[in-house]
PDB file of C-alpha atoms in Angstrom:
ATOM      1  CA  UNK A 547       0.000   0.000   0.000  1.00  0.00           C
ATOM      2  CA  UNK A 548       1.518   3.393  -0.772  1.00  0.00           C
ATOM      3  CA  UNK A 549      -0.519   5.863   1.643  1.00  0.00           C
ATOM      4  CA  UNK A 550      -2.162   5.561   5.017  1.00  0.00           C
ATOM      5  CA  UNK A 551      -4.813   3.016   5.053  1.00  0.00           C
ATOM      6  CA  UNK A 552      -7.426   3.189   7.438  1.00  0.00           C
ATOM      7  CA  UNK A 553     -10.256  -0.122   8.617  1.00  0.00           C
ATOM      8  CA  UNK A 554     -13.278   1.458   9.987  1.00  0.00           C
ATOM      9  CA  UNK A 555     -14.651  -1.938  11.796  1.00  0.00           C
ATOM     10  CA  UNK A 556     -18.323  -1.994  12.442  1.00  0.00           C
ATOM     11  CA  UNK A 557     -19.695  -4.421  14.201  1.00  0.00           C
ATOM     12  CA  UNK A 558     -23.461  -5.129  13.438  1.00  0.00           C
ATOM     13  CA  UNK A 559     -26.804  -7.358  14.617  1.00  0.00           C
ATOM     14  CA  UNK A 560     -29.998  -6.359  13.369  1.00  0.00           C
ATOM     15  CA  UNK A 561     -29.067  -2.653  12.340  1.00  0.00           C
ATOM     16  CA  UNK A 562     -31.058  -2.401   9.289  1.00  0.00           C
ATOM     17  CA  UNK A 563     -32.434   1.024  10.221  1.00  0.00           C
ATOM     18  CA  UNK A 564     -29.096   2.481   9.880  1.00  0.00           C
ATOM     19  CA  UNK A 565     -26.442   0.408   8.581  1.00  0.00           C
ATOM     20  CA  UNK A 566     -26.755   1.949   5.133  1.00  0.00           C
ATOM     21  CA  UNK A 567     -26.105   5.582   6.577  1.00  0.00           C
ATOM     22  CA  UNK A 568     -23.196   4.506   8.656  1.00  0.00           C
ATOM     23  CA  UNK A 569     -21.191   2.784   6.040  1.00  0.00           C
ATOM     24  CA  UNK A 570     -21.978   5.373   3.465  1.00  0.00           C
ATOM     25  CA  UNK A 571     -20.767   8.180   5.526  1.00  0.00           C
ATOM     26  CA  UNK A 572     -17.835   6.942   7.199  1.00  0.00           C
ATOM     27  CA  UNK A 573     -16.470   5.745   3.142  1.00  0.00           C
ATOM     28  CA  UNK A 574     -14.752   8.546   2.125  1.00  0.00           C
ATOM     29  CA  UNK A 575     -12.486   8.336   5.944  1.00  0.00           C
ATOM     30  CA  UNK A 576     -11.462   4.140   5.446  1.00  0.00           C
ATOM     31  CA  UNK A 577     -13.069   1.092   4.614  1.00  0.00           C
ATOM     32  CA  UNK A 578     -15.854  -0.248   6.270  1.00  0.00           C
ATOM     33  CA  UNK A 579     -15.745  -3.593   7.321  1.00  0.00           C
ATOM     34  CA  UNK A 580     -19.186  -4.684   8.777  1.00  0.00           C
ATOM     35  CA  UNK A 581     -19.287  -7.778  10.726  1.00  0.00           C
ATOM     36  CA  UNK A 582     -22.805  -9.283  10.633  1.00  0.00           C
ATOM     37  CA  UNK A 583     -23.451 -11.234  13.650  1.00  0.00           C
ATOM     38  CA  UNK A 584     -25.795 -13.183  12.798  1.00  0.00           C
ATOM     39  CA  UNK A 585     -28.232 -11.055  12.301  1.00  0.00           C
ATOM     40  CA  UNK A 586     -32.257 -11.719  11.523  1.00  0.00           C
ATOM     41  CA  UNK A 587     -33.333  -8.866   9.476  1.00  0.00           C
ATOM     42  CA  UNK A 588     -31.526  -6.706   6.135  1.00  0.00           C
ATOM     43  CA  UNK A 589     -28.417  -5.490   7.582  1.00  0.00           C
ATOM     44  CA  UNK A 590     -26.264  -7.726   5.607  1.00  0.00           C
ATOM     45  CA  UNK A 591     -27.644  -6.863   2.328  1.00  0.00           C
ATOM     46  CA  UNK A 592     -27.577  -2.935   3.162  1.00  0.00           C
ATOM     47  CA  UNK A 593     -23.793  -2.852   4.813  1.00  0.00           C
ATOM     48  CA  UNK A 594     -23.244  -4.539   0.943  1.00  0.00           C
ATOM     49  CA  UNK A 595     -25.339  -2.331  -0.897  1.00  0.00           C
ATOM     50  CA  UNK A 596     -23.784   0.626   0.903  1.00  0.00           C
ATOM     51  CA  UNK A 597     -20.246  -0.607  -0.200  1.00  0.00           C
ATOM     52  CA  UNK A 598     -18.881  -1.950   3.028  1.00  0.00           C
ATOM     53  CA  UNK A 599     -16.625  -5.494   3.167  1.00  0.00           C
ATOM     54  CA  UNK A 600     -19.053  -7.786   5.290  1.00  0.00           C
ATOM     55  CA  UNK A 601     -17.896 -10.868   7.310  1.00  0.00           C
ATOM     56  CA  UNK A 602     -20.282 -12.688   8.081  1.00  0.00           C
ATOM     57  CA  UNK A 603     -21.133 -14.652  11.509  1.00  0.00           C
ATOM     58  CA  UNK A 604     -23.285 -17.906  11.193  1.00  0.00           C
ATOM     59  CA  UNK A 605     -24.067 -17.788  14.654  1.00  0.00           C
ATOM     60  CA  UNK A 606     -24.696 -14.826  16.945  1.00  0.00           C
ATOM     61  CA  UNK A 607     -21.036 -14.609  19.120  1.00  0.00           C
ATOM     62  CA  UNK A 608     -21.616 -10.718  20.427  1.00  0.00           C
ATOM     63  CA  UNK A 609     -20.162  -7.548  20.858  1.00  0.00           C
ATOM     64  CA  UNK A 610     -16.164  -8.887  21.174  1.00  0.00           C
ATOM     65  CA  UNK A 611     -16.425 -11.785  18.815  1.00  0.00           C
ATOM     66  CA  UNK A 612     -17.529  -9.035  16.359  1.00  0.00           C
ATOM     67  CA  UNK A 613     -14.451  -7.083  17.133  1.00  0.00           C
ATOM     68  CA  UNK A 614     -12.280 -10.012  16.768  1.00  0.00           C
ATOM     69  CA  UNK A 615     -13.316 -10.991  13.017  1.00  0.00           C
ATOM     70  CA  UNK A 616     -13.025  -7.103  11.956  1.00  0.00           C
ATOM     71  CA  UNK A 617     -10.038  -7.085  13.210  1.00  0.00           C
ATOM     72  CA  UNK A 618      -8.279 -10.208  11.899  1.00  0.00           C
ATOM     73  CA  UNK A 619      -9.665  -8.840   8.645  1.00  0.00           C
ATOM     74  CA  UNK A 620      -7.972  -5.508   8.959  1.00  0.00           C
ATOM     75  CA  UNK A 621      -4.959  -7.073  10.063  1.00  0.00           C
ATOM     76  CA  UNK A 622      -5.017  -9.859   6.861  1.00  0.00           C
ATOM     77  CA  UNK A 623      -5.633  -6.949   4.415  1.00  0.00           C
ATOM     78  CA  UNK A 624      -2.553  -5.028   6.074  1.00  0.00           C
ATOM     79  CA  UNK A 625      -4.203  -1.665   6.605  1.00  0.00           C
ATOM     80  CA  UNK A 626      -2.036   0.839   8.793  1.00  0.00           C
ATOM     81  CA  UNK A 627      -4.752   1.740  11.514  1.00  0.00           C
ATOM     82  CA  UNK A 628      -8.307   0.233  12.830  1.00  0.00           C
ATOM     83  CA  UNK A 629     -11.262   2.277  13.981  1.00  0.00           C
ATOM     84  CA  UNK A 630     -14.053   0.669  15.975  1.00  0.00           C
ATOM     85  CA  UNK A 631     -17.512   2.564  15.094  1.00  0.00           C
ATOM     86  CA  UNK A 632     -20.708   1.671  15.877  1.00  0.00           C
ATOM     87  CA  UNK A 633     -23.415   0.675  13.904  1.00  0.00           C
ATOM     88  CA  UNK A 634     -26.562   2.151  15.357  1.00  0.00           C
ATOM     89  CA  UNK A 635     -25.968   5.882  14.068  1.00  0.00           C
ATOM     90  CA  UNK A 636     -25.132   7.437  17.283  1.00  0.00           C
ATOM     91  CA  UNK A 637     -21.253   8.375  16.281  1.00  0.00           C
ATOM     92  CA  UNK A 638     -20.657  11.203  14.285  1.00  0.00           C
ATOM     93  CA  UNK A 639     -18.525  10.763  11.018  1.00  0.00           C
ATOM     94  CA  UNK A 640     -16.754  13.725  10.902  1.00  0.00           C
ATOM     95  CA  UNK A 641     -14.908  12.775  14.068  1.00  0.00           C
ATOM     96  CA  UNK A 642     -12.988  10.279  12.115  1.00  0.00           C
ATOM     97  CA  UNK A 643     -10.818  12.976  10.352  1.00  0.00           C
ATOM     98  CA  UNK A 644      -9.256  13.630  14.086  1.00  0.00           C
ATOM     99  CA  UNK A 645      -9.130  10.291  14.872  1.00  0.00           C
ATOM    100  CA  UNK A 646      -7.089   9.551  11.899  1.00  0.00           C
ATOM    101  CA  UNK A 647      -4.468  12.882  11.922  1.00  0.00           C
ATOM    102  CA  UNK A 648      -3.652  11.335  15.574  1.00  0.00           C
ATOM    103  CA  UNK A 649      -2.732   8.048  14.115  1.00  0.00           C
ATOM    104  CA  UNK A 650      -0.638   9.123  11.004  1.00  0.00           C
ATOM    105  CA  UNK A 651       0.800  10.831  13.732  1.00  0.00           C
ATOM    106  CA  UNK A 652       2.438   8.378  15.240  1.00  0.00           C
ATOM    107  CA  UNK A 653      -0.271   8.071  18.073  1.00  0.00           C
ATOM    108  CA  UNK A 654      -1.227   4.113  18.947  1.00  0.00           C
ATOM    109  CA  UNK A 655      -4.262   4.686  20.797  1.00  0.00           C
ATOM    110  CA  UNK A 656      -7.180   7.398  19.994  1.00  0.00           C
ATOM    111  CA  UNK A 657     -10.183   7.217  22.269  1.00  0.00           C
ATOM    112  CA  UNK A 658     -13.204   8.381  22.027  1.00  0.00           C
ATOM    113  CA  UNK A 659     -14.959  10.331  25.364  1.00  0.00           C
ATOM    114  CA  UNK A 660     -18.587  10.953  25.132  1.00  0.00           C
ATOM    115  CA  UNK A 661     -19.998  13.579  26.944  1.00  0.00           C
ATOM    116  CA  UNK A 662     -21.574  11.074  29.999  1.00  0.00           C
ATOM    117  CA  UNK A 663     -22.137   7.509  30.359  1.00  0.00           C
ATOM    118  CA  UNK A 664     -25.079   5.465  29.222  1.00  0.00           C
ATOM    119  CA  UNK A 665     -25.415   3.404  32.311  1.00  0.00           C
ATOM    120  CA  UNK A 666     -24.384   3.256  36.143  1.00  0.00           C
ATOM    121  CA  UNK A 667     -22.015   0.549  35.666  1.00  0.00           C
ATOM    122  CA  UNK A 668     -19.859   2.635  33.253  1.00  0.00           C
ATOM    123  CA  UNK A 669     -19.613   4.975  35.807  1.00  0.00           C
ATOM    124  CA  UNK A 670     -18.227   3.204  38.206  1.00  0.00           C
ATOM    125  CA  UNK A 671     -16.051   1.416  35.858  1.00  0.00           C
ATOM    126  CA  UNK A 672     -15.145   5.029  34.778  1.00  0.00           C
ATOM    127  CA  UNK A 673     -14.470   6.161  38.069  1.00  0.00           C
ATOM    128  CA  UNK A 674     -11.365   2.945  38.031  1.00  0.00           C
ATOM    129  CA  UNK A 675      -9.852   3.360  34.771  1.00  0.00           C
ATOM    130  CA  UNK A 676      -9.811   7.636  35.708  1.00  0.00           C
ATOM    131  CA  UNK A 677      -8.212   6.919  39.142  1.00  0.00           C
ATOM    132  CA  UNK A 678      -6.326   4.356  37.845  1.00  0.00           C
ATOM    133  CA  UNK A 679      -5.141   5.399  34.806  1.00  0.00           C
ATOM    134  CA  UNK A 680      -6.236   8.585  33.663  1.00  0.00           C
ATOM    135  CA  UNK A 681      -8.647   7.313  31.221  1.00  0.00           C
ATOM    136  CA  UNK A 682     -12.054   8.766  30.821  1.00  0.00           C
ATOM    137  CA  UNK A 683     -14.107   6.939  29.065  1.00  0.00           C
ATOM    138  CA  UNK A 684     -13.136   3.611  28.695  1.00  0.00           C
ATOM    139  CA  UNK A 685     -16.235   1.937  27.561  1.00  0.00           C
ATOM    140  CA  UNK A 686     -17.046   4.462  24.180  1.00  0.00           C
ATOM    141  CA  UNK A 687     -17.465   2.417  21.136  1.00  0.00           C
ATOM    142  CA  UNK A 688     -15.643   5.035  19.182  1.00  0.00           C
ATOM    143  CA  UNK A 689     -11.770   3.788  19.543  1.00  0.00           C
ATOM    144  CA  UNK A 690      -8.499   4.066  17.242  1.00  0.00           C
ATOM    145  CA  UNK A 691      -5.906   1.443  16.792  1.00  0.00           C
ATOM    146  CA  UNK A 692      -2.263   1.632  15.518  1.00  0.00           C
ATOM    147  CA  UNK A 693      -1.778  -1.722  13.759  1.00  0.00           C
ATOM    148  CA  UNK A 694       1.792  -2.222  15.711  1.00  0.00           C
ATOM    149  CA  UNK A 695      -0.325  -1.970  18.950  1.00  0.00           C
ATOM    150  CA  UNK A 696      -2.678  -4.703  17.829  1.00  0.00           C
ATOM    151  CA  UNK A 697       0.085  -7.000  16.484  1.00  0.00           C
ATOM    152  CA  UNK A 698       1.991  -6.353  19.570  1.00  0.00           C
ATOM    153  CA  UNK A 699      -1.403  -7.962  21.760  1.00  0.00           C
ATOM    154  CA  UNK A 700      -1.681 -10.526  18.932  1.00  0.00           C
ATOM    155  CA  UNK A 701      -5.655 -10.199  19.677  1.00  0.00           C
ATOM    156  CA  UNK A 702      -8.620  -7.666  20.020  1.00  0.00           C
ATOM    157  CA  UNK A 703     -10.451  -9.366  22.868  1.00  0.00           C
ATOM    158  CA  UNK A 704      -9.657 -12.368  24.853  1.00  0.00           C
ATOM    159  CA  UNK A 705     -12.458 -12.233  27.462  1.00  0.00           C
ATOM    160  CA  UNK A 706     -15.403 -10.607  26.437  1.00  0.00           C
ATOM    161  CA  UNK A 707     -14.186  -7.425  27.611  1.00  0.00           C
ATOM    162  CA  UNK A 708     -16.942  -4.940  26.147  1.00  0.00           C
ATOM    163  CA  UNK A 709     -13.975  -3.325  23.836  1.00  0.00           C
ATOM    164  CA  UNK A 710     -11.554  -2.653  26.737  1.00  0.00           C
ATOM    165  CA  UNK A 711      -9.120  -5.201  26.527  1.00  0.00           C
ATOM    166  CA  UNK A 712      -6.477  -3.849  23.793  1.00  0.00           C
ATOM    167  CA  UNK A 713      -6.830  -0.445  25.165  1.00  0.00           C
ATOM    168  CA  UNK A 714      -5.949  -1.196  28.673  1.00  0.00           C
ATOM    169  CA  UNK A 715      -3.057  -3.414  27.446  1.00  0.00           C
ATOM    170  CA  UNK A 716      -1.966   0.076  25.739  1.00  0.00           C
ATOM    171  CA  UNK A 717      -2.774   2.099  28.981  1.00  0.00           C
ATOM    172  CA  UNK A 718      -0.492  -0.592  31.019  1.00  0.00           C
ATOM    173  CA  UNK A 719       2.445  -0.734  28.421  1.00  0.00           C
ATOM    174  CA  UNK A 720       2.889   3.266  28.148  1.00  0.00           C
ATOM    175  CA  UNK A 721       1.778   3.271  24.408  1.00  0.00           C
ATOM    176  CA  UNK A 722       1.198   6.944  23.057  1.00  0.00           C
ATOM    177  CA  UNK A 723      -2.438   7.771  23.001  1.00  0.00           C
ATOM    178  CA  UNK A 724      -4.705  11.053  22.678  1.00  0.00           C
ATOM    179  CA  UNK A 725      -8.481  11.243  24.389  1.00  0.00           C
ATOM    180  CA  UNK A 726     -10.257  13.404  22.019  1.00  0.00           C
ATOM    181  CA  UNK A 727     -13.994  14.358  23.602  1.00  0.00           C
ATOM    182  CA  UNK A 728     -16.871  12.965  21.027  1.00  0.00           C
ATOM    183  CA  UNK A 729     -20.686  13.881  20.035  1.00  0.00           C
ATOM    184  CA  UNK A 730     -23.088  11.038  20.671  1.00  0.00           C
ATOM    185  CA  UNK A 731     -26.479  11.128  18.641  1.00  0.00           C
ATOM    186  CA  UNK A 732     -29.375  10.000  21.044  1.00  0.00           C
ATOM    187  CA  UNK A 733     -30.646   6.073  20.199  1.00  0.00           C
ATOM    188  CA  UNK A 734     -33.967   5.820  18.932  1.00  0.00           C
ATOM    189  CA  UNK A 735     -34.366   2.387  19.849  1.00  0.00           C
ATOM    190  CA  UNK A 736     -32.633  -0.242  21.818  1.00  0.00           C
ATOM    191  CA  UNK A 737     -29.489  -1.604  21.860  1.00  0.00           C
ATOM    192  CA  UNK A 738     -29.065  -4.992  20.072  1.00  0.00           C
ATOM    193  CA  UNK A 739     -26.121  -6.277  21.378  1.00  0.00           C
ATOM    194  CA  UNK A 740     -26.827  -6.024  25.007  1.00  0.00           C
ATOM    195  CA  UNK A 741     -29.756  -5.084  27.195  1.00  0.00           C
ATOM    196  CA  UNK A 742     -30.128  -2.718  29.815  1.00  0.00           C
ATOM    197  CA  UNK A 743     -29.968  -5.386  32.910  1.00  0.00           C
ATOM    198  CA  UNK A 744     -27.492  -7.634  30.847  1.00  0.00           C
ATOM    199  CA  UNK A 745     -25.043  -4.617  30.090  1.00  0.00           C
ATOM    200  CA  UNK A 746     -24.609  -3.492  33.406  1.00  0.00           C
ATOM    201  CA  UNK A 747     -23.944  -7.042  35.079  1.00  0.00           C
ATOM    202  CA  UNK A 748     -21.263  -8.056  32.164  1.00  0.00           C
ATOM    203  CA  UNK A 749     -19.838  -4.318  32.333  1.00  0.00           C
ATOM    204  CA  UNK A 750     -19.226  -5.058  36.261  1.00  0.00           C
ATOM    205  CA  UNK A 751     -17.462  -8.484  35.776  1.00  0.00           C
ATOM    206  CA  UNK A 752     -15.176  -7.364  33.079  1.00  0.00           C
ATOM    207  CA  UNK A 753     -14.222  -4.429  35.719  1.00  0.00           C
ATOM    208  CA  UNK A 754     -13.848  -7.225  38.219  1.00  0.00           C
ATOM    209  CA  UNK A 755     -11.252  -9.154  35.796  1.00  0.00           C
ATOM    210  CA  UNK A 756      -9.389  -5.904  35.479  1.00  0.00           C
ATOM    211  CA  UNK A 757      -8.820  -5.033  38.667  1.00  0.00           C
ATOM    212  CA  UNK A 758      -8.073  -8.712  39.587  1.00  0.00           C
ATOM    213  CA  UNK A 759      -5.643  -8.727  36.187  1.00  0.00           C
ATOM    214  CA  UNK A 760      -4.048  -5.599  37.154  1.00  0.00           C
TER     215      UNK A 760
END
């Protein structure tokens, strides 16, 4: 590849209302790569329509499995940088322009901080990673990726970690990084991946394994 090549991984289950939009608007920043996790309704056939590579799951594996085949794709295609963004609309496209200056830069880590948390657990889990670390916002969907950082992990997600795991391993071996503070669209509907009660009990035991893992 001769310039700066950039994976825009969206992971994706039943996003039909919006998968089109996202892929189409995030284009002219990197390639989309949609993973469709085994998903019921048209958000396959849209995330292709709209131009996006699509791997698909056979079986629903969640939120980190996602990450994990979007990721292995990125890193088989040998683009420079990865950018998680989320399917459901709620991220703003035009952020990716800063995302991507910071990583031509030279910056491994670019994460995203949205103006609050969606749910008490990510506050408290907040509250750690701030204390701990510095890190505000450790549970935004909206995250950048030097390539070196990944290969230097080997994976995205070992544990079902709610897309926390190769950060912290960058927070814990002093890779360079930049927060940059993010827009977040309001959700019309509900979240696919996890639900309210189901969140906030998986959110607290992957803050248990970190602090245990420390």
């Amino acid at each position: 590849m001769d310039k700066y090549q950039v994976a825009i991984v969206i992971p994706a289950f039943n996003e039909e209302n919006t998968i089109f939009d996202v892929v189409h608007s995030v284009k002219e920043y990197g390639t989309a790569i949609v993973i469709d996790d085994a998903s019921t309704d048209n958000t396959r056939q849209l995330a292709i329509n709209a131009g996006a590579i699509v791997i698909i799951h056979n079986r629903n594996k969640g939120y980190d499995e996602a990450l994990n085949s979007g990721f292995v794709e990125a890193d088989r295609r040998d683009f420079d940088a990865i950018i998680t963004f989320d399917a459901d609309g709620q991220h703003s496209s035009k952020m990716l322009k800063k995302y991507i200056d910071n990583l031509k830069q030279g910056v491994d880590l670019v994460l995203g901080v949205r103006p609050k948390p969606a749910r008490f657990s990510e506050w408290i889990f907040m509250l750690y990673t701030l204390i701990r670390f510095g890190w505000k916002d450790p549970l935004c969907g909206m995250k950048g990726y030097s390539m070196i950082l990944y290969r230097s992990q080997g994976y995205f997600d070992s544990y079902n970690s709610v897309g926390t795991e190769l950060s912290y391993y960058g927070f814990k071996n002093k890779y360079s990084l930049k927060q940059l503070s993010i827009p977040i669209k309001k959700r019309v509907d509900t979240p696919r991946f996890f639900s309210i009660f189901r969140s906030n009990i998986c959110i607290l035991k992957v803050l248990v394994k970190m602090v245990i893992n420390k």
